Short mmCIF file of C-alpha atoms and ligand atoms in Angstrom, two decimals:
data_model
loop_
_atom_site.label_atom_id
_atom_site.label_comp_id
_atom_site.label_asym_id
_atom_site.label_seq_id
_atom_site.Cartn_x
_atom_site.Cartn_y
_atom_site.Cartn_z
CA MET M 771 64.12 39.37 -60.58
CA HIS M 772 64.20 38.25 -64.16
CA ALA M 773 64.18 40.88 -66.86
CA PHE M 774 61.81 40.00 -69.67
CA PRO M 775 64.05 38.65 -72.40
CA HIS M 776 64.05 40.74 -75.55
CA THR M 777 64.31 38.14 -78.22
CA ASP M 778 63.27 37.94 -81.82
CA ASP M 779 60.37 35.57 -81.11
CA VAL M 780 58.40 38.25 -79.19
CA ILE M 781 55.86 39.87 -81.50
CA ALA M 782 55.48 43.62 -81.78
CA GLU M 783 52.78 44.96 -79.47
CA HIS M 784 49.68 46.75 -80.71
CA SER M 785 46.48 47.96 -79.16
CA LEU M 786 43.18 49.21 -80.52
CA ASP M 787 43.74 52.70 -79.12
CA PRO M 788 44.08 55.62 -81.52
CA GLN M 789 47.64 56.48 -82.49
CA ASP M 790 46.72 60.13 -82.46
CA TRP M 791 44.33 60.93 -79.64
CA GLY M 792 43.87 64.51 -80.83
CA ALA M 793 42.77 63.38 -84.28
CA PHE M 794 40.44 60.82 -82.72
CA SER M 795 38.87 63.48 -80.56
CA ALA M 796 38.31 65.74 -83.58
CA THR M 797 36.61 62.91 -85.48
CA ALA M 798 34.48 62.08 -82.45
CA HIS M 799 33.38 65.69 -81.99
CA GLY M 800 32.41 65.84 -85.64
CA LEU M 801 30.26 62.75 -85.24
CA VAL M 802 28.57 64.21 -82.17
CA ASP M 803 27.83 67.50 -83.99
CA ASP M 804 26.31 65.62 -86.93
CA ALA M 805 24.27 63.41 -84.62
CA VAL M 806 22.88 66.34 -82.65
CA ALA M 807 21.96 68.17 -85.86
CA SER M 808 20.24 65.09 -87.26
CA VAL M 809 17.90 64.87 -84.30
CA ARG M 810 17.41 68.65 -84.11
CA ASP M 811 16.20 68.64 -87.72
CA VAL M 812 14.40 65.29 -87.69
CA ARG M 813 10.94 66.81 -88.23
CA HIS M 814 12.04 68.17 -91.62
CA ARG M 815 13.12 64.82 -92.99
CA ALA M 816 11.25 61.83 -94.35
CA VAL M 817 10.20 59.45 -91.60
CA TRP M 818 11.53 56.56 -93.67
CA ARG M 819 12.88 56.03 -97.15
CA GLU M 820 13.72 53.07 -99.31
CA MET M 821 17.44 52.38 -99.69
CA PRO M 822 18.64 52.71 -103.29
CA PRO M 823 20.54 49.76 -104.81
CA GLU M 824 23.94 51.47 -104.45
CA ILE M 825 23.40 51.77 -100.70
CA ARG M 826 22.50 48.08 -100.40
CA GLU M 827 25.55 47.32 -102.52
CA ARG M 828 27.81 49.20 -100.11
CA LEU M 829 26.53 47.06 -97.26
CA SER M 830 27.30 43.74 -98.88
CA GLY M 831 31.11 43.67 -98.91
CA PRO M 832 33.29 40.90 -97.45
CA LEU M 833 35.17 40.91 -94.17
CA PRO M 834 37.65 43.81 -94.16
CA ARG M 835 41.13 42.38 -93.55
CA HIS M 836 43.10 45.60 -93.60
CA PRO M 837 42.86 48.89 -91.73
CA GLN M 838 41.10 51.97 -93.00
CA PRO M 839 41.31 55.44 -91.40
CA LEU M 840 38.53 56.09 -88.89
CA THR M 841 37.56 59.25 -90.79
CA GLU M 842 36.71 57.07 -93.80
CA VAL M 843 34.76 54.58 -91.71
CA ALA M 844 32.87 57.50 -90.17
CA ARG M 845 32.13 58.95 -93.61
CA THR M 846 30.67 55.62 -94.73
CA VAL M 847 28.44 55.59 -91.66
CA SER M 848 27.19 59.11 -92.35
CA GLU M 849 26.51 58.32 -96.02
CA VAL M 850 25.16 54.80 -95.81
CA ILE M 851 23.68 54.28 -92.35
CA MET M 852 22.52 57.52 -90.80
CA PRO M 853 20.28 58.68 -93.71
CA TYR M 854 18.27 55.41 -93.72
CA PRO M 855 16.92 54.92 -90.19
CA MET M 856 13.90 52.90 -89.13
CA GLY M 857 12.39 56.28 -88.33
CA ASN M 858 11.08 55.82 -84.80
CA VAL M 859 12.80 58.99 -83.56
CA HIS M 860 10.64 60.98 -86.01
CA PRO M 861 7.51 62.75 -84.67
CA ARG M 862 5.30 60.96 -87.23
CA PHE M 863 6.40 57.40 -86.51
CA TRP M 864 3.56 55.40 -84.93
CA ALA M 865 4.11 51.83 -86.14
CA TRP M 866 4.05 48.68 -83.99
CA TYR M 867 5.10 49.83 -80.55
CA MET M 868 8.36 51.53 -79.67
CA GLY M 869 9.79 54.61 -78.06
CA ALA M 870 11.29 57.64 -79.80
CA SER M 871 14.69 57.58 -78.02
CA ASN M 872 16.33 60.68 -76.54
CA MET M 873 19.67 62.42 -76.82
CA THR M 874 20.60 62.10 -73.14
CA GLY M 875 20.04 58.38 -73.37
CA ALA M 876 22.22 58.28 -76.48
CA LEU M 877 24.97 60.12 -74.63
CA ALA M 878 24.60 57.66 -71.76
CA ASP M 879 25.02 54.71 -74.11
CA PHE M 880 28.26 56.29 -75.33
CA LEU M 881 29.53 56.83 -71.78
CA ALA M 882 28.48 53.32 -70.77
CA ALA M 883 30.48 51.93 -73.66
CA VAL M 884 33.46 54.15 -72.84
CA GLN M 885 33.51 52.95 -69.25
CA GLY M 886 32.93 49.48 -70.59
CA SER M 887 31.84 47.93 -67.30
CA ASN M 888 30.28 44.48 -67.27
CA LEU M 889 27.06 44.40 -65.29
CA GLY M 890 27.27 40.69 -64.58
CA GLY M 891 27.93 42.09 -61.13
CA GLY M 892 30.74 43.13 -58.83
CA ASN M 893 31.58 45.97 -56.53
CA HIS M 894 31.62 49.02 -58.79
CA ALA M 895 29.49 52.10 -59.43
CA ALA M 896 27.76 50.83 -62.57
CA ALA M 897 26.46 47.79 -60.68
CA LEU M 898 25.09 49.97 -57.88
CA LEU M 899 23.46 52.26 -60.43
CA ASP M 900 21.84 49.25 -62.17
CA GLN M 901 20.28 48.26 -58.85
CA GLN M 902 19.12 51.81 -58.24
CA VAL M 903 17.32 51.86 -61.59
CA VAL M 904 15.61 48.57 -60.70
CA ARG M 905 14.50 50.14 -57.40
CA TRP M 906 13.15 53.14 -59.30
CA CYS M 907 11.21 50.81 -61.60
CA LYS M 908 9.64 49.19 -58.54
CA GLU M 909 8.76 52.63 -57.21
CA MET M 910 7.21 53.68 -60.51
CA VAL M 911 4.77 50.75 -60.52
CA GLY M 912 4.10 50.66 -56.77
CA PHE M 913 5.99 47.44 -56.01
CA PRO M 914 7.40 47.06 -52.46
CA GLU M 915 11.04 47.77 -51.67
CA THR M 916 11.47 44.06 -50.82
CA ALA M 917 10.65 43.00 -54.37
CA SER M 918 13.36 42.00 -56.81
CA GLY M 919 14.08 42.81 -60.40
CA THR M 920 16.56 42.95 -63.23
CA LEU M 921 17.20 44.90 -66.39
CA VAL M 922 17.12 42.87 -69.58
CA SER M 923 17.11 43.47 -73.31
CA GLY M 924 13.40 44.22 -73.57
CA GLY M 925 9.89 43.13 -72.81
CA SER M 926 10.21 39.74 -74.45
CA MET M 927 13.09 38.77 -72.18
CA ALA M 928 11.37 40.29 -69.16
CA ASN M 929 8.28 38.18 -69.86
CA LEU M 930 10.40 35.07 -70.43
CA LEU M 931 12.13 35.52 -67.07
CA ALA M 932 8.83 36.09 -65.29
CA LEU M 933 7.18 33.03 -66.84
CA THR M 934 10.26 30.97 -65.96
CA ILE M 935 9.95 31.98 -62.31
CA ALA M 936 6.19 31.33 -62.38
CA ARG M 937 6.77 27.88 -63.88
CA ASN M 938 9.40 27.01 -61.28
CA VAL M 939 7.31 28.19 -58.33
CA MET M 940 4.08 26.61 -59.56
CA ALA M 941 5.53 23.24 -60.65
CA GLY M 942 5.35 22.02 -57.05
CA PHE M 943 8.77 20.32 -57.18
CA ASP M 944 12.34 21.29 -58.01
CA ILE M 945 12.00 21.69 -61.75
CA ARG M 946 15.52 23.11 -62.06
CA GLU M 947 16.89 19.85 -60.75
CA HIS M 948 14.50 17.34 -62.28
CA GLY M 949 13.32 19.07 -65.40
CA LEU M 950 10.06 18.84 -67.27
CA ALA M 951 10.24 15.05 -67.40
CA ALA M 952 9.19 14.99 -63.74
CA LEU M 953 5.95 16.91 -64.40
CA THR M 954 2.95 14.70 -63.77
CA GLN M 955 0.39 17.33 -64.75
CA THR M 956 0.38 19.78 -67.62
CA LEU M 957 1.12 23.30 -66.33
CA CYS M 958 -1.39 25.80 -67.72
CA PHE M 959 -0.87 29.50 -68.41
CA TYR M 960 -3.77 31.81 -69.26
CA GLY M 961 -3.85 34.99 -71.28
CA SER M 962 -6.40 36.63 -73.52
CA ASP M 963 -6.46 36.24 -77.30
CA GLN M 964 -4.77 39.67 -77.33
CA THR M 965 -1.62 38.43 -75.57
CA HIS M 966 1.70 39.35 -77.23
CA SER M 967 3.42 36.65 -79.28
CA CYS M 968 6.50 36.69 -77.03
CA HIS M 969 4.52 34.66 -74.47
CA ARG M 970 4.09 31.90 -77.00
CA LYS M 971 7.83 31.94 -77.62
CA ALA M 972 8.38 31.87 -73.86
CA VAL M 973 6.21 28.82 -73.12
CA GLU M 974 7.75 27.05 -76.10
CA ALA M 975 11.28 27.86 -74.94
CA LEU M 976 10.35 26.74 -71.42
CA GLY M 977 9.49 23.36 -72.87
CA LEU M 978 5.83 23.62 -71.91
CA GLY M 979 4.62 23.90 -75.48
CA ASN M 980 2.33 26.34 -77.19
CA ARG M 981 -0.79 24.48 -76.03
CA SER M 982 0.01 25.17 -72.39
CA LEU M 983 -0.78 28.83 -73.13
CA ARG M 984 -4.57 29.00 -73.05
CA ARG M 985 -5.98 31.82 -75.18
CA VAL M 986 -9.05 33.08 -73.40
CA ALA M 987 -11.61 35.11 -75.35
CA SER M 988 -11.56 38.86 -74.94
CA ASP M 989 -14.67 41.03 -74.63
CA GLU M 990 -15.84 43.79 -76.96
CA GLU M 991 -13.24 46.10 -75.43
CA TYR M 992 -10.46 43.53 -75.98
CA ARG M 993 -10.08 42.77 -72.26
CA ILE M 994 -9.89 39.21 -71.03
CA ASP M 995 -13.35 37.74 -70.44
CA LEU M 996 -13.28 36.84 -66.74
CA LYS M 997 -16.09 34.29 -66.98
CA ALA M 998 -14.33 32.51 -69.82
CA LEU M 999 -11.11 32.58 -67.81
CA ARG M 1000 -12.79 31.02 -64.76
CA ARG M 1001 -14.29 28.36 -67.02
CA ALA M 1002 -10.93 27.55 -68.59
CA ILE M 1003 -9.27 27.19 -65.18
CA ALA M 1004 -12.08 24.94 -63.92
CA GLU M 1005 -11.93 22.76 -67.03
CA ASP M 1006 -8.21 22.29 -66.66
CA ARG M 1007 -8.58 21.32 -62.99
CA THR M 1008 -11.31 18.83 -63.88
CA ALA M 1009 -9.03 17.29 -66.49
CA ASP M 1010 -6.24 16.93 -63.88
CA ARG M 1011 -4.11 19.66 -65.39
CA ARG M 1012 -2.33 22.19 -63.18
CA PRO M 1013 -3.33 25.84 -63.61
CA ALA M 1014 -0.22 27.88 -62.89
CA CYS M 1015 -0.27 31.46 -64.07
CA ILE M 1016 -2.50 34.23 -65.38
CA ILE M 1017 -0.86 36.62 -67.83
CA ALA M 1018 -2.66 39.96 -67.68
CA ASN M 1019 -2.33 42.67 -70.29
CA ALA M 1020 -1.72 46.20 -69.06
CA GLY M 1021 -1.85 47.61 -72.57
CA SER M 1022 -2.41 44.94 -75.21
CA VAL M 1023 -0.43 45.24 -78.39
CA ASN M 1024 -3.35 45.43 -80.85
CA THR M 1025 -5.53 48.03 -79.18
CA GLY M 1026 -3.91 49.05 -75.88
CA SER M 1027 -6.72 47.44 -73.89
CA ILE M 1028 -6.07 46.93 -70.19
CA ASP M 1029 -7.41 43.83 -68.47
CA ASP M 1030 -9.24 44.27 -65.17
CA LEU M 1031 -6.11 43.94 -63.05
CA ASP M 1032 -7.88 44.08 -59.69
CA ALA M 1033 -10.30 41.34 -60.68
CA LEU M 1034 -7.44 39.22 -62.00
CA ALA M 1035 -5.49 39.74 -58.77
CA ASP M 1036 -8.57 38.57 -56.82
CA LEU M 1037 -9.01 35.56 -59.07
CA ALA M 1038 -5.32 34.61 -58.92
CA HIS M 1039 -5.49 34.83 -55.14
CA GLU M 1040 -8.66 32.71 -54.98
CA GLU M 1041 -7.24 30.06 -57.30
CA GLY M 1042 -3.71 30.12 -55.90
CA LEU M 1043 -2.22 31.16 -59.24
CA TRP M 1044 0.73 33.35 -60.16
CA LEU M 1045 -0.32 36.70 -61.61
CA HIS M 1046 2.05 38.08 -64.20
CA VAL M 1047 1.31 41.45 -65.77
CA ASP M 1048 2.68 42.18 -69.22
CA GLY M 1049 3.04 45.91 -68.72
CA CYS M 1050 5.43 46.51 -71.62
CA ILE M 1051 3.05 49.13 -72.94
CA GLY M 1052 1.04 50.23 -69.95
CA ALA M 1053 2.82 49.61 -66.63
CA LEU M 1054 4.34 53.09 -66.71
CA ILE M 1055 0.87 54.64 -66.93
CA ALA M 1056 1.19 54.35 -63.15
CA LEU M 1057 3.29 57.54 -63.48
CA ALA M 1058 0.67 59.48 -65.44
CA PRO M 1059 -1.41 61.80 -63.23
CA SER M 1060 -4.58 61.77 -65.37
CA ASN M 1061 -4.59 58.10 -66.33
CA LYS M 1062 -2.94 56.12 -63.56
CA HIS M 1063 -6.34 54.82 -62.43
CA LEU M 1064 -6.36 52.71 -65.62
CA VAL M 1065 -3.68 50.40 -64.20
CA HIS M 1066 -5.06 50.15 -60.68
CA GLY M 1067 -4.23 46.70 -59.30
CA LEU M 1068 -0.94 46.48 -61.19
CA GLU M 1069 0.88 46.65 -57.86
CA ARG M 1070 -0.80 43.41 -56.75
CA ALA M 1071 0.94 41.30 -59.41
CA ASP M 1072 3.50 38.60 -58.59
CA SER M 1073 5.62 39.79 -61.49
CA ILE M 1074 5.59 42.63 -64.01
CA ALA M 1075 7.36 43.08 -67.33
CA LEU M 1076 7.91 46.67 -68.35
CA ASP M 1077 9.80 48.37 -71.13
CA PRO M 1078 11.85 51.54 -70.54
CA HIS M 1079 12.60 51.61 -74.30
CA LYS M 1080 8.92 52.33 -74.87
CA TRP M 1081 7.38 55.04 -72.65
CA LEU M 1082 10.67 56.11 -71.03
CA HIS M 1083 12.07 56.52 -74.58
CA ALA M 1084 15.41 54.95 -73.65
CA PRO M 1085 17.42 54.07 -76.75
CA PHE M 1086 17.12 50.36 -77.56
CA ASP M 1087 17.40 48.18 -75.76
CA VAL M 1088 16.25 47.91 -72.17
CA GLY M 1089 13.44 46.02 -70.49
CA CYS M 1090 12.77 45.26 -66.85
CA CYS M 1091 11.41 42.22 -65.04
CA LEU M 1092 10.09 42.83 -61.53
CA VAL M 1093 9.27 40.01 -59.11
CA ARG M 1094 7.47 40.41 -55.81
CA ASP M 1095 9.10 37.37 -54.17
CA ALA M 1096 12.83 38.14 -54.28
CA GLN M 1097 13.78 34.62 -53.23
CA ALA M 1098 11.71 33.06 -55.98
CA HIS M 1099 13.44 35.33 -58.45
CA ARG M 1100 16.97 34.49 -57.40
CA GLY M 1101 15.99 30.87 -56.87
CA ALA M 1102 15.09 30.53 -60.54
CA PHE M 1103 18.51 31.48 -61.89
CA ALA M 1104 21.24 31.57 -59.24
CA THR M 1105 24.18 29.23 -59.56
CA THR M 1106 27.55 29.90 -58.05
CA PRO M 1107 30.27 28.34 -60.13
CA GLU M 1108 33.75 28.13 -58.69
CA TYR M 1109 34.97 30.88 -61.00
CA LEU M 1110 32.36 33.38 -59.78
CA GLN M 1111 32.67 33.18 -56.01
CA SER M 1112 32.21 36.30 -53.91
CA THR M 1113 35.09 37.64 -51.87
CA PRO M 1114 34.87 39.47 -48.51
CA ARG M 1115 36.42 42.62 -49.98
CA GLY M 1116 37.39 43.94 -53.34
CA LEU M 1117 35.75 43.84 -56.76
CA ALA M 1118 34.00 40.51 -56.27
CA SER M 1119 32.35 41.61 -53.01
CA GLY M 1120 29.34 43.19 -54.74
CA ASP M 1121 26.13 41.42 -55.76
CA TRP M 1122 26.29 39.07 -58.71
CA LEU M 1123 23.60 40.52 -60.92
CA HIS M 1124 23.80 37.59 -63.34
CA GLU M 1125 22.02 35.53 -60.70
CA PHE M 1126 18.75 37.26 -61.60
CA GLY M 1127 18.50 36.23 -65.22
CA LEU M 1128 19.95 34.23 -68.08
CA GLN M 1129 22.80 36.48 -69.18
CA THR M 1130 26.22 36.30 -67.55
CA SER M 1131 27.82 39.36 -69.09
CA ARG M 1132 25.44 42.28 -69.05
CA GLY M 1133 25.76 45.70 -70.66
CA PHE M 1134 25.48 48.97 -68.80
CA ARG M 1135 21.98 49.71 -70.11
CA ALA M 1136 20.95 51.21 -66.78
CA LEU M 1137 22.83 54.46 -67.40
CA LYS M 1138 20.56 55.67 -70.22
CA VAL M 1139 17.50 55.17 -68.04
CA TRP M 1140 19.17 56.74 -65.03
CA MET M 1141 20.47 59.87 -66.78
CA ALA M 1142 17.16 60.62 -68.52
CA LEU M 1143 15.21 60.11 -65.26
CA LYS M 1144 17.62 62.40 -63.40
CA GLU M 1145 17.48 65.06 -66.10
CA HIS M 1146 13.72 65.16 -66.62
CA GLY M 1147 12.32 63.65 -63.44
CA ALA M 1148 9.79 60.82 -63.47
CA ASP M 1149 6.86 63.25 -63.31
CA ARG M 1150 7.71 64.65 -66.73
CA PHE M 1151 7.59 61.15 -68.19
CA GLY M 1152 4.20 60.73 -66.54
CA ARG M 1153 2.92 63.91 -68.16
CA LEU M 1154 4.26 62.78 -71.55
CA ILE M 1155 2.29 59.56 -71.15
CA ASP M 1156 -0.86 61.60 -70.45
CA GLN M 1157 0.00 63.71 -73.52
CA ASN M 1158 0.20 60.64 -75.80
CA ILE M 1159 -3.08 59.30 -74.43
CA SER M 1160 -4.73 62.66 -75.00
CA GLN M 1161 -3.34 62.75 -78.56
CA ALA M 1162 -4.77 59.29 -79.26
CA GLN M 1163 -8.17 60.40 -78.00
CA TYR M 1164 -7.88 63.46 -80.27
CA LEU M 1165 -7.08 61.25 -83.26
CA GLY M 1166 -10.02 59.02 -82.31
CA ARG M 1167 -12.31 62.07 -82.43
CA LEU M 1168 -10.94 63.09 -85.85
CA VAL M 1169 -11.67 59.57 -87.10
CA VAL M 1170 -15.19 59.52 -85.71
CA ALA M 1171 -15.89 62.94 -87.19
CA ASP M 1172 -15.17 61.90 -90.78
CA PRO M 1173 -17.69 59.63 -92.52
CA ARG M 1174 -14.95 58.12 -94.72
CA LEU M 1175 -13.10 56.81 -91.66
CA ALA M 1176 -14.24 54.04 -89.32
CA LEU M 1177 -12.94 53.62 -85.77
CA MET M 1178 -12.34 49.87 -85.29
CA ALA M 1179 -11.77 49.63 -81.52
CA PRO M 1180 -12.29 51.83 -78.48
CA VAL M 1181 -9.30 54.08 -77.80
CA ALA M 1182 -8.21 52.65 -74.44
CA ILE M 1183 -4.89 54.46 -74.15
CA ASN M 1184 -2.53 55.60 -76.93
CA ILE M 1185 -3.40 53.20 -79.76
CA VAL M 1186 -5.96 54.05 -82.44
CA CYS M 1187 -7.27 51.37 -84.81
CA PHE M 1188 -9.29 52.61 -87.78
CA ARG M 1189 -9.62 52.38 -91.53
CA PHE M 1190 -10.54 54.30 -94.62
CA ASP M 1191 -13.90 53.03 -95.76
CA PRO M 1192 -15.52 54.81 -98.71
CA GLY M 1193 -18.50 52.42 -98.53
CA GLY M 1194 -19.70 49.84 -101.02
CA ILE M 1195 -16.57 47.66 -101.11
CA ASP M 1196 -15.96 44.26 -99.53
CA GLU M 1197 -13.50 43.19 -96.82
CA ALA M 1198 -10.77 42.07 -99.25
CA GLU M 1199 -10.97 45.36 -101.15
CA LEU M 1200 -10.91 47.33 -97.90
CA LYS M 1201 -7.77 45.51 -96.85
CA ALA M 1202 -6.04 46.15 -100.18
CA LEU M 1203 -7.08 49.81 -100.08
CA ASN M 1204 -5.84 50.44 -96.53
CA LEU M 1205 -2.63 48.51 -97.08
CA GLU M 1206 -1.95 50.70 -100.12
CA ILE M 1207 -2.63 53.86 -98.10
CA MET M 1208 -0.22 52.65 -95.40
CA LEU M 1209 2.52 51.87 -97.94
CA ARG M 1210 2.11 55.18 -99.77
CA LEU M 1211 2.41 57.05 -96.46
CA GLN M 1212 5.67 55.21 -95.81
CA GLU M 1213 7.02 55.70 -99.32
CA ASP M 1214 6.11 59.40 -99.30
CA GLY M 1215 8.10 59.63 -96.06
CA SER M 1216 5.18 61.45 -94.48
CA ALA M 1217 4.18 59.02 -91.70
CA VAL M 1218 4.82 55.45 -90.62
CA LEU M 1219 2.04 53.44 -89.08
CA SER M 1220 1.29 49.74 -89.11
CA ASP M 1221 -1.76 47.54 -89.48
CA THR M 1222 -3.46 44.69 -87.72
CA VAL M 1223 -6.56 42.51 -87.82
CA LEU M 1224 -9.32 42.89 -85.22
CA LYS M 1225 -12.07 40.29 -85.10
CA GLY M 1226 -11.28 39.34 -88.69
CA GLN M 1227 -11.22 42.92 -89.95
CA HIS M 1228 -8.08 44.56 -91.27
CA CYS M 1229 -7.29 48.07 -90.07
CA LEU M 1230 -4.61 50.71 -89.72
CA ARG M 1231 -3.05 51.08 -86.32
CA VAL M 1232 -1.48 54.24 -84.90
CA ALA M 1233 0.45 53.75 -81.65
CA ILE M 1234 1.53 57.10 -80.25
CA CYS M 1235 4.48 56.37 -77.98
CA ASN M 1236 6.38 59.44 -79.09
CA HIS M 1237 7.43 62.53 -77.15
CA ARG M 1238 7.89 64.51 -80.39
CA THR M 1239 4.40 64.02 -81.82
CA LEU M 1240 2.20 67.15 -81.95
CA TYR M 1241 -1.56 67.36 -82.38
CA GLU M 1242 -0.93 68.98 -85.77
CA ASP M 1243 0.92 65.83 -86.88
CA LEU M 1244 -2.33 63.94 -86.34
CA ASP M 1245 -4.30 66.55 -88.32
CA PHE M 1246 -1.78 66.07 -91.11
CA LEU M 1247 -2.09 62.28 -90.88
CA VAL M 1248 -5.85 62.35 -91.26
CA ARG M 1249 -5.63 64.76 -94.23
CA GLU M 1250 -3.07 62.53 -95.93
CA ILE M 1251 -5.06 59.35 -95.34
CA LEU M 1252 -8.17 60.95 -96.83
CA ARG M 1253 -6.18 62.26 -99.82
CA LEU M 1254 -4.48 58.92 -100.41
CA GLY M 1255 -7.71 57.03 -99.84
CA ASP M 1256 -9.42 59.01 -102.57
CA GLU M 1257 -6.38 58.70 -104.84
CA VAL M 1258 -6.17 54.92 -104.42
CA SER M 1259 -9.96 54.50 -104.71
CA ARG M 1260 -9.86 56.29 -108.06
CA GLY M 1261 -7.13 53.90 -109.17
CA GLU M 1262 -4.49 56.58 -109.48
CA ALA M 1263 -0.78 56.01 -109.13
CA SER M 1264 1.09 57.51 -106.20
CA GLN M 1265 1.39 61.30 -106.27
CA PRO M 1266 3.23 62.55 -103.23
CA SER M 1267 1.77 65.67 -101.67
CA SER M 1268 3.73 68.85 -102.28
C1 PLP K 605 6.67 45.43 -76.98
C2 PLP K 605 5.88 44.40 -76.27
C3 PLP K 605 6.44 43.18 -75.90
C4 PLP K 605 7.82 42.78 -76.33
O1 PLP K 605 8.77 43.65 -75.82
P1 PLP K 605 10.16 43.91 -76.56
O2 PLP K 605 10.74 45.02 -75.78
O3 PLP K 605 9.84 44.27 -77.98
O4 PLP K 605 10.94 42.64 -76.48
C5 PLP K 605 5.68 42.32 -75.14
N1 PLP K 605 4.43 42.63 -74.79
C6 PLP K 605 3.84 43.78 -75.16
C7 PLP K 605 2.44 44.06 -74.74
C8 PLP K 605 4.55 44.70 -75.92
O5 PLP K 605 3.97 45.85 -76.31
#
């Protein structure tokens, strides 16, 4: 045996571990206490506020070359970062579409990082737990046990994976081996004009091009027009193109509309097409006792994208792609390089989870979903979904009841589109007025909502995917919109409510 030679050319050893574990623990406990208090008191703070110049300044420094005590780093975080959040954990945040997070999930993210496991695969508990969460996702949407799935960063990635699998299966030849150059017919994907923009990114990234995504007209309730869809498919066949996949919306991003999933499943079956359901918003309605009928037929899809960081309120980020045909799923991504072979025993004897998507290293995002589901039970999440839908219907009634407000789309689920309309002003003025109301709400810190355009008309959009929202928050919102609407209409400068 050779002793390691102690010579002058061996450098001193360091690690990233704390030198004083006790001091580290005290700092960590302080951070946890502050974090818990910040969420406990969130209702009493502004939803959002503009960062003053000195805060921006403090976030513009160069690469730090030298060490700084952790207590100082932590102080900077509590002064510069924590007071200026996006605001989606606040009960009056209803912009775009996102969840409100939860403390158990936050704790899980901490533990996941502490354990540090890589979910690319292998024989360890985190990998088993990841697979259990995927099985639970299948169960929540009524997919069979034999289906496959994977956790990804969010709905956009889940949709990209699903469309990749659909493309590969529907190409009719080995597109992984031969590539797009071997396509003799244009592959066509169909979705309504309400389809989320990530599908455009997906078909572009897949090399099929934006034009391969056919935007089919939606009806007056913003659901895909089935006659128009049939026509589009027939036209493409006549022109020797290859219809491949229908993308159904279970909860469209503008209005929450849900396509007729059963009819689309029938049509896909008749035409021999892949049916993908973008269920980022609505797939989990399958858990909601009073509303699950709205997503009937979901379980007939070939693939589903869903988003636990929306209605399961997992901290960002986590999405899930489910695929009925497990072999098609694995067949789209699996490769077994020499450096990732399985072994009969030991750490490499588990499943290689990277074979179900594009990432090799994968974070332990399953734990935050798992812990919150264990703590609350799936039924509670279902009831919270019903609660948000009921709150949206309540807001819709408040809007309809006031002559100064106009409801701009039917309230299908938890999204309410409306605008302040005092009468006698044109479309451009209405847009400017409502935009100003929206910005004053944000700048007052009283509520955050977003806007959109429906059939050429601008409107405010309130998406209630928030377990902290109360009915009284919606009463407050309507009062504030009416107050601000009058204030802006009279040409007055912003005067925050007391
Ligand atoms: C949120 C959303 C997406 C994108 O999901 P991310 O998690 O933001 O990547 C796709 N489709 C719909 C309908 C969505 O609501």
